[in-house]
Amino acid sequence: MDLKEIEIAKEEYIDYLNVNNYSKRTIINYTLAINKFKNYLESIKAEVIDPDNINELLEDYKKYLKNTNNYTDSTINQYITNLLTFLNRNGLATKVSRIKEEKITQIKYLTPEEIETAIATIDIIKKDKEVAKQFKAIICLMFYSGARVSEIEKLNRNDIAKDNTSAYVILKGKGNKTIRQPITTKVYDMLQDILKDRDNKEPNAPLFLNQYNKRLKVRDIQRTIKRIAIATDKAITEDKGIAPEPPIADRLTPHALRHSYAIYLLMNKNRPINEVKGLLRHESITTTEKYLKLSNKDLRNTYNDIFN
């Protein structure tokens, strides 16, 4: 098939798509894919395509799209998929592989400003001052330590400490492994404030309590944080006249606070990635590197020391 025959085959294929009621968008996409490939063949002065050279041509074409146009892997794969449908229909069956796309998981996080607003909202949904004080401490602790919600549940009075150099919390991680995690002086003071009037002074007494003075469970924390998130959306909407996008209710979760801690360290504090890996207790540096994909000027500018 030479270049002239490709053009004729393209017109016949477009007629086929129209007759079979394919959408305008689909027809445009197929036309674009065929035209791009035809232009490429002209640029390399390829006079003919046949079963003997089609695979090699397509492999080179993929590299051309990647290096010359800086297309994403997903876009290149779409061009190749559309092109293969056309080629197979015209007797040039091929099994050229798609580019393996990097799977990027959407990271949910909040800026310090959004977290500050959420903390201020706690007083609205928790009229009991002691309960409100406790959840303010929980959210601050999670944001400034990266602690998992399961680790928050296990905390006892004696897990909060301070020495001559810093304040820290003793987290019980996977396999009951204990970790000394640094916290800010402000978080330390908040935790001490909720403990000062407690009757139970036993070292192993739970740090966070439910309404029955029993250990606060993971589900209790998750449920209350969800209520705080919904109330925060409402508060922001009433204050600014526009709802946050994406909604806080879709992002404010215990694990999102852990993500926010990681991003805060990388963007605002400019901490080395190996240090952040250690603070998050990731087994692989690859897990930590996913946060660097968010490293851009706009995001960096949002991360200010709002609490300090």
Short mmCIF file of C-alpha atoms in Angstrom, two decimals:
data_model
loop_
_atom_site.label_atom_id
_atom_site.label_comp_id
_atom_site.label_asym_id
_atom_site.label_seq_id
_atom_site.Cartn_x
_atom_site.Cartn_y
_atom_site.Cartn_z
CA MET A 1 0.00 0.00 0.00
CA ASP A 2 1.57 3.30 -1.10
CA LEU A 3 0.72 6.79 0.14
CA LYS A 4 -1.93 7.37 -2.50
CA GLU A 5 -3.62 4.06 -1.65
CA ILE A 6 -3.56 4.98 2.05
CA GLU A 7 -5.44 8.20 1.26
CA ILE A 8 -8.04 6.32 -0.78
CA ALA A 9 -8.43 3.69 1.95
CA LYS A 10 -8.84 6.46 4.53
CA GLU A 11 -11.70 8.05 2.61
CA GLU A 12 -13.41 4.66 2.22
CA TYR A 13 -12.97 4.02 5.97
CA ILE A 14 -14.47 7.39 6.89
CA ASP A 15 -17.45 6.64 4.63
CA TYR A 16 -17.85 3.31 6.43
CA LEU A 17 -17.83 5.04 9.83
CA ASN A 18 -20.42 7.57 8.69
CA VAL A 19 -22.73 4.91 7.23
CA ASN A 20 -22.56 2.97 10.48
CA ASN A 21 -23.44 6.03 12.56
CA TYR A 22 -20.17 6.41 14.44
CA SER A 23 -20.01 9.65 16.43
CA LYS A 24 -18.39 12.75 14.99
CA ARG A 25 -15.76 12.64 17.72
CA THR A 26 -14.85 9.04 16.86
CA ILE A 27 -14.55 9.86 13.14
CA ILE A 28 -12.35 12.88 13.93
CA ASN A 29 -10.09 10.73 16.12
CA TYR A 30 -9.67 8.05 13.44
CA THR A 31 -9.03 10.66 10.76
CA LEU A 32 -6.42 12.37 12.91
CA ALA A 33 -4.64 9.09 13.68
CA ILE A 34 -4.45 8.08 10.01
CA ASN A 35 -3.36 11.53 8.83
CA LYS A 36 -0.61 11.72 11.47
CA PHE A 37 0.77 8.36 10.40
CA LYS A 38 0.57 9.29 6.71
CA ASN A 39 2.45 12.54 7.41
CA TYR A 40 5.09 10.56 9.28
CA LEU A 41 5.53 8.20 6.34
CA GLU A 42 5.98 11.17 4.04
CA SER A 43 8.56 12.72 6.37
CA ILE A 44 10.73 9.59 6.36
CA LYS A 45 10.11 9.08 2.63
CA ALA A 46 8.53 5.67 3.10
CA GLU A 47 7.04 4.84 -0.30
CA VAL A 48 5.08 1.74 0.68
CA ILE A 49 3.83 -0.14 3.74
CA ASP A 50 3.32 -3.89 3.70
CA PRO A 51 3.32 -6.87 6.12
CA ASP A 52 7.13 -7.02 5.99
CA ASN A 53 7.81 -3.51 7.25
CA ILE A 54 4.68 -2.43 9.12
CA ASN A 55 5.79 -3.60 12.58
CA GLU A 56 9.14 -1.84 12.37
CA LEU A 57 7.51 1.31 11.01
CA LEU A 58 5.01 1.39 13.88
CA GLU A 59 7.68 0.87 16.54
CA ASP A 60 9.66 3.78 15.10
CA TYR A 61 6.46 5.82 14.85
CA LYS A 62 5.76 5.35 18.57
CA LYS A 63 9.24 6.67 19.38
CA TYR A 64 8.69 9.59 17.01
CA LEU A 65 5.43 10.58 18.74
CA LYS A 66 7.07 10.34 22.14
CA ASN A 67 10.27 12.24 21.33
CA THR A 68 9.06 14.80 18.77
CA ASN A 69 5.63 15.76 20.08
CA ASN A 70 6.10 14.95 23.76
CA TYR A 71 2.75 13.17 23.87
CA THR A 72 1.76 11.22 26.96
CA ASP A 73 1.84 7.43 26.80
CA SER A 74 -1.94 7.38 26.98
CA THR A 75 -2.29 9.68 23.94
CA ILE A 76 0.23 7.67 21.93
CA ASN A 77 -1.57 4.44 22.76
CA GLN A 78 -4.85 5.96 21.56
CA TYR A 79 -3.30 7.00 18.25
CA ILE A 80 -1.82 3.53 17.76
CA THR A 81 -5.08 1.76 18.69
CA ASN A 82 -7.08 3.81 16.17
CA LEU A 83 -4.42 3.32 13.53
CA LEU A 84 -4.32 -0.45 14.04
CA THR A 85 -8.06 -0.71 13.49
CA PHE A 86 -7.62 1.01 10.12
CA LEU A 87 -4.57 -1.04 9.15
CA ASN A 88 -6.14 -4.36 10.12
CA ARG A 89 -9.19 -3.52 8.03
CA ASN A 90 -6.88 -3.05 5.06
CA GLY A 91 -5.02 -6.34 5.39
CA LEU A 92 -2.09 -5.09 7.43
CA ALA A 93 -2.74 -7.08 10.57
CA THR A 94 -0.19 -6.36 13.28
CA LYS A 95 0.22 -6.87 17.00
CA VAL A 96 2.38 -3.91 17.89
CA SER A 97 2.39 -3.55 21.66
CA ARG A 98 0.96 -0.57 23.48
CA ILE A 99 3.28 1.54 25.61
CA LYS A 100 3.04 0.48 29.22
CA GLU A 101 1.45 3.42 30.98
CA GLU A 102 2.53 4.43 34.46
CA LYS A 103 -0.41 4.04 36.79
CA ILE A 104 -0.84 7.22 38.77
CA THR A 105 -3.04 7.02 41.83
CA GLN A 106 -4.93 10.17 42.62
CA ILE A 107 -3.55 11.58 45.86
CA LYS A 108 -6.11 13.26 48.10
CA TYR A 109 -4.68 15.98 50.30
CA LEU A 110 -5.52 19.29 51.96
CA THR A 111 -3.62 22.53 52.23
CA PRO A 112 -2.79 23.86 55.69
CA GLU A 113 -5.36 26.62 55.14
CA GLU A 114 -8.09 24.03 54.53
CA ILE A 115 -7.02 22.08 57.61
CA GLU A 116 -7.11 25.25 59.69
CA THR A 117 -10.66 25.90 58.48
CA ALA A 118 -11.66 22.33 59.33
CA ILE A 119 -10.27 22.71 62.85
CA ALA A 120 -12.21 25.95 63.35
CA THR A 121 -15.37 24.14 62.21
CA ILE A 122 -15.11 21.55 65.00
CA ASP A 123 -16.63 24.00 67.49
CA ILE A 124 -19.78 24.10 65.34
CA ILE A 125 -20.46 20.35 65.40
CA LYS A 126 -19.03 19.58 68.83
CA LYS A 127 -20.64 21.78 71.48
CA ASP A 128 -18.83 19.98 74.30
CA LYS A 129 -15.60 21.98 74.62
CA GLU A 130 -13.56 19.02 75.82
CA VAL A 131 -14.69 16.84 72.92
CA ALA A 132 -13.98 19.66 70.46
CA LYS A 133 -10.55 20.17 72.01
CA GLN A 134 -9.78 16.48 71.62
CA PHE A 135 -10.65 16.35 67.90
CA LYS A 136 -8.67 19.51 67.20
CA ALA A 137 -5.70 17.74 68.77
CA ILE A 138 -6.34 14.57 66.75
CA ILE A 139 -6.39 16.39 63.41
CA CYS A 140 -3.31 18.45 64.25
CA LEU A 141 -1.49 15.36 65.45
CA MET A 142 -2.29 13.43 62.28
CA PHE A 143 -1.26 16.33 60.06
CA TYR A 144 1.98 17.04 61.91
CA SER A 145 3.08 13.44 62.44
CA GLY A 146 1.68 11.46 59.52
CA ALA A 147 0.28 8.94 62.00
CA ARG A 148 -2.13 6.33 60.71
CA VAL A 149 -5.59 6.27 62.26
CA SER A 150 -4.89 2.81 63.73
CA GLU A 151 -1.84 4.27 65.49
CA ILE A 152 -3.90 7.16 66.85
CA GLU A 153 -6.35 4.69 68.39
CA LYS A 154 -3.55 2.88 70.29
CA LEU A 155 -2.03 5.97 71.89
CA ASN A 156 -1.77 6.11 75.68
CA ARG A 157 -0.92 8.95 78.08
CA ASN A 158 2.72 7.91 78.38
CA ASP A 159 3.17 7.91 74.58
CA ILE A 160 3.38 11.71 74.62
CA ALA A 161 6.76 13.00 75.76
CA LYS A 162 9.25 15.82 75.55
CA ASP A 163 12.99 15.97 76.17
CA ASN A 164 15.59 18.74 76.05
CA THR A 165 15.56 18.89 72.26
CA SER A 166 12.09 18.04 71.00
CA ALA A 167 8.56 16.78 71.60
CA TYR A 168 7.55 13.41 70.25
CA VAL A 169 4.90 10.73 70.25
CA ILE A 170 5.46 6.98 70.52
CA LEU A 171 3.49 5.27 67.77
CA LYS A 172 2.77 1.56 67.71
CA GLY A 173 3.07 0.56 64.09
CA LYS A 174 2.77 -2.70 62.20
CA GLY A 175 3.74 -5.73 64.25
CA ASN A 176 3.57 -3.57 67.41
CA LYS A 177 6.83 -1.96 66.41
CA THR A 178 7.26 1.31 68.32
CA ILE A 179 8.35 4.48 66.55
CA ARG A 180 9.43 7.75 68.12
CA GLN A 181 7.77 10.32 65.88
CA PRO A 182 8.59 14.04 66.27
CA ILE A 183 5.73 16.51 66.76
CA THR A 184 5.60 20.28 67.05
CA THR A 185 5.57 21.98 70.41
CA LYS A 186 2.10 23.29 69.62
CA VAL A 187 0.73 19.77 69.09
CA TYR A 188 2.45 18.61 72.29
CA ASP A 189 0.79 21.45 74.22
CA MET A 190 -2.62 20.61 72.73
CA LEU A 191 -2.26 17.00 73.86
CA GLN A 192 -1.18 18.01 77.35
CA ASP A 193 -4.15 20.35 77.55
CA ILE A 194 -6.66 17.54 77.00
CA LEU A 195 -4.91 15.43 79.67
CA LYS A 196 -4.54 17.95 82.46
CA ASP A 197 -8.05 17.55 83.91
CA ARG A 198 -8.37 13.79 83.44
CA ASP A 199 -9.05 11.77 86.57
CA ASN A 200 -7.26 8.69 85.28
CA LYS A 201 -3.55 9.46 85.54
CA GLU A 202 -2.37 5.91 84.80
CA PRO A 203 0.45 5.91 82.21
CA ASN A 204 -1.31 3.29 80.07
CA ALA A 205 -4.68 5.07 80.13
CA PRO A 206 -6.01 5.81 76.64
CA LEU A 207 -5.03 9.20 75.24
CA PHE A 208 -8.27 9.75 73.32
CA LEU A 209 -11.64 8.88 74.84
CA ASN A 210 -15.19 8.39 73.60
CA GLN A 211 -18.31 9.62 75.40
CA TYR A 212 -18.17 6.62 77.75
CA ASN A 213 -14.58 7.38 78.78
CA LYS A 214 -13.38 4.32 76.88
CA ARG A 215 -10.69 4.24 74.20
CA LEU A 216 -11.74 6.11 71.06
CA LYS A 217 -11.93 3.61 68.20
CA VAL A 218 -10.91 3.97 64.57
CA ARG A 219 -14.51 4.03 63.38
CA ASP A 220 -15.34 6.83 65.84
CA ILE A 221 -12.46 8.93 64.50
CA GLN A 222 -13.38 8.28 60.86
CA ARG A 223 -17.05 9.06 61.45
CA THR A 224 -16.36 12.33 63.26
CA ILE A 225 -13.79 13.50 60.70
CA LYS A 226 -16.38 12.88 57.99
CA ARG A 227 -18.85 15.13 59.85
CA ILE A 228 -16.14 17.77 60.23
CA ALA A 229 -15.43 17.60 56.49
CA ILE A 230 -19.08 18.13 55.55
CA ALA A 231 -19.38 21.04 57.97
CA THR A 232 -16.17 22.57 56.56
CA ASP A 233 -17.59 22.53 53.02
CA LYS A 234 -20.64 24.38 54.32
CA ALA A 235 -18.54 26.92 56.25
CA ILE A 236 -16.30 27.69 53.25
CA THR A 237 -19.30 28.00 50.93
CA GLU A 238 -21.03 30.45 53.28
CA ASP A 239 -17.85 32.47 53.79
CA LYS A 240 -16.64 32.70 50.18
CA GLY A 241 -19.93 32.25 48.35
CA ILE A 242 -18.55 29.32 46.40
CA ALA A 243 -18.13 25.66 47.31
CA PRO A 244 -14.58 24.26 47.48
CA GLU A 245 -13.61 22.15 44.49
CA PRO A 246 -12.98 19.33 44.92
CA PRO A 247 -15.12 19.22 48.07
CA ILE A 248 -13.45 18.90 51.45
CA ALA A 249 -15.84 15.98 52.14
CA ASP A 250 -14.11 14.07 49.34
CA ARG A 251 -10.64 14.77 50.72
CA LEU A 252 -10.64 15.12 54.48
CA THR A 253 -9.95 11.60 55.76
CA PRO A 254 -7.40 10.27 58.23
CA HIS A 255 -5.24 8.95 55.38
CA ALA A 256 -5.52 12.23 53.45
CA LEU A 257 -4.05 13.96 56.51
CA ARG A 258 -1.08 11.59 56.21
CA HIS A 259 -0.74 12.55 52.53
CA SER A 260 -0.96 16.22 53.51
CA TYR A 261 1.86 15.74 56.03
CA ALA A 262 4.10 14.26 53.32
CA ILE A 263 3.36 17.07 50.87
CA TYR A 264 3.85 19.67 53.62
CA LEU A 265 7.34 18.33 54.36
CA LEU A 266 8.36 18.20 50.70
CA MET A 267 6.80 21.45 49.50
CA ASN A 268 7.00 23.79 52.44
CA LYS A 269 9.88 22.45 54.48
CA ASN A 270 11.94 21.24 51.50
CA ARG A 271 12.91 18.11 53.41
CA PRO A 272 15.03 15.52 51.52
CA ILE A 273 12.95 12.68 50.16
CA ASN A 274 14.91 10.07 52.14
CA GLU A 275 14.06 11.90 55.36
CA VAL A 276 10.38 12.05 54.41
CA LYS A 277 10.49 8.33 53.58
CA GLY A 278 11.74 7.68 57.12
CA LEU A 279 9.13 9.89 58.75
CA LEU A 280 6.34 8.17 56.81
CA ARG A 281 7.91 4.78 57.49
CA HIS A 282 7.68 3.70 53.87
CA GLU A 283 9.46 0.47 53.01
CA SER A 284 10.31 1.68 49.50
CA ILE A 285 11.44 5.10 48.28
CA THR A 286 9.13 4.58 45.28
CA THR A 287 6.12 4.99 47.56
CA THR A 288 7.41 8.36 48.75
CA GLU A 289 8.34 9.56 45.25
CA LYS A 290 4.67 9.65 44.21
CA TYR A 291 4.34 12.91 46.15
CA LEU A 292 6.99 14.57 44.00
CA LYS A 293 4.61 14.36 41.03
CA LEU A 294 2.63 17.10 42.77
CA SER A 295 5.69 19.32 43.01
CA ASN A 296 4.76 22.47 41.17
CA LYS A 297 4.92 26.17 41.88
CA ASP A 298 1.23 26.66 42.61
CA LEU A 299 1.13 23.78 45.08
CA ARG A 300 4.36 24.87 46.76
CA ASN A 301 2.98 28.37 47.29
CA THR A 302 -0.07 27.04 49.15
CA TYR A 303 2.04 25.36 51.79
CA ASN A 304 2.80 28.06 54.35
CA ASP A 305 3.34 27.77 58.07
CA ILE A 306 -0.26 28.72 58.85
CA PHE A 307 -0.24 27.12 62.28
CA ASN A 308 3.08 28.63 63.35
#
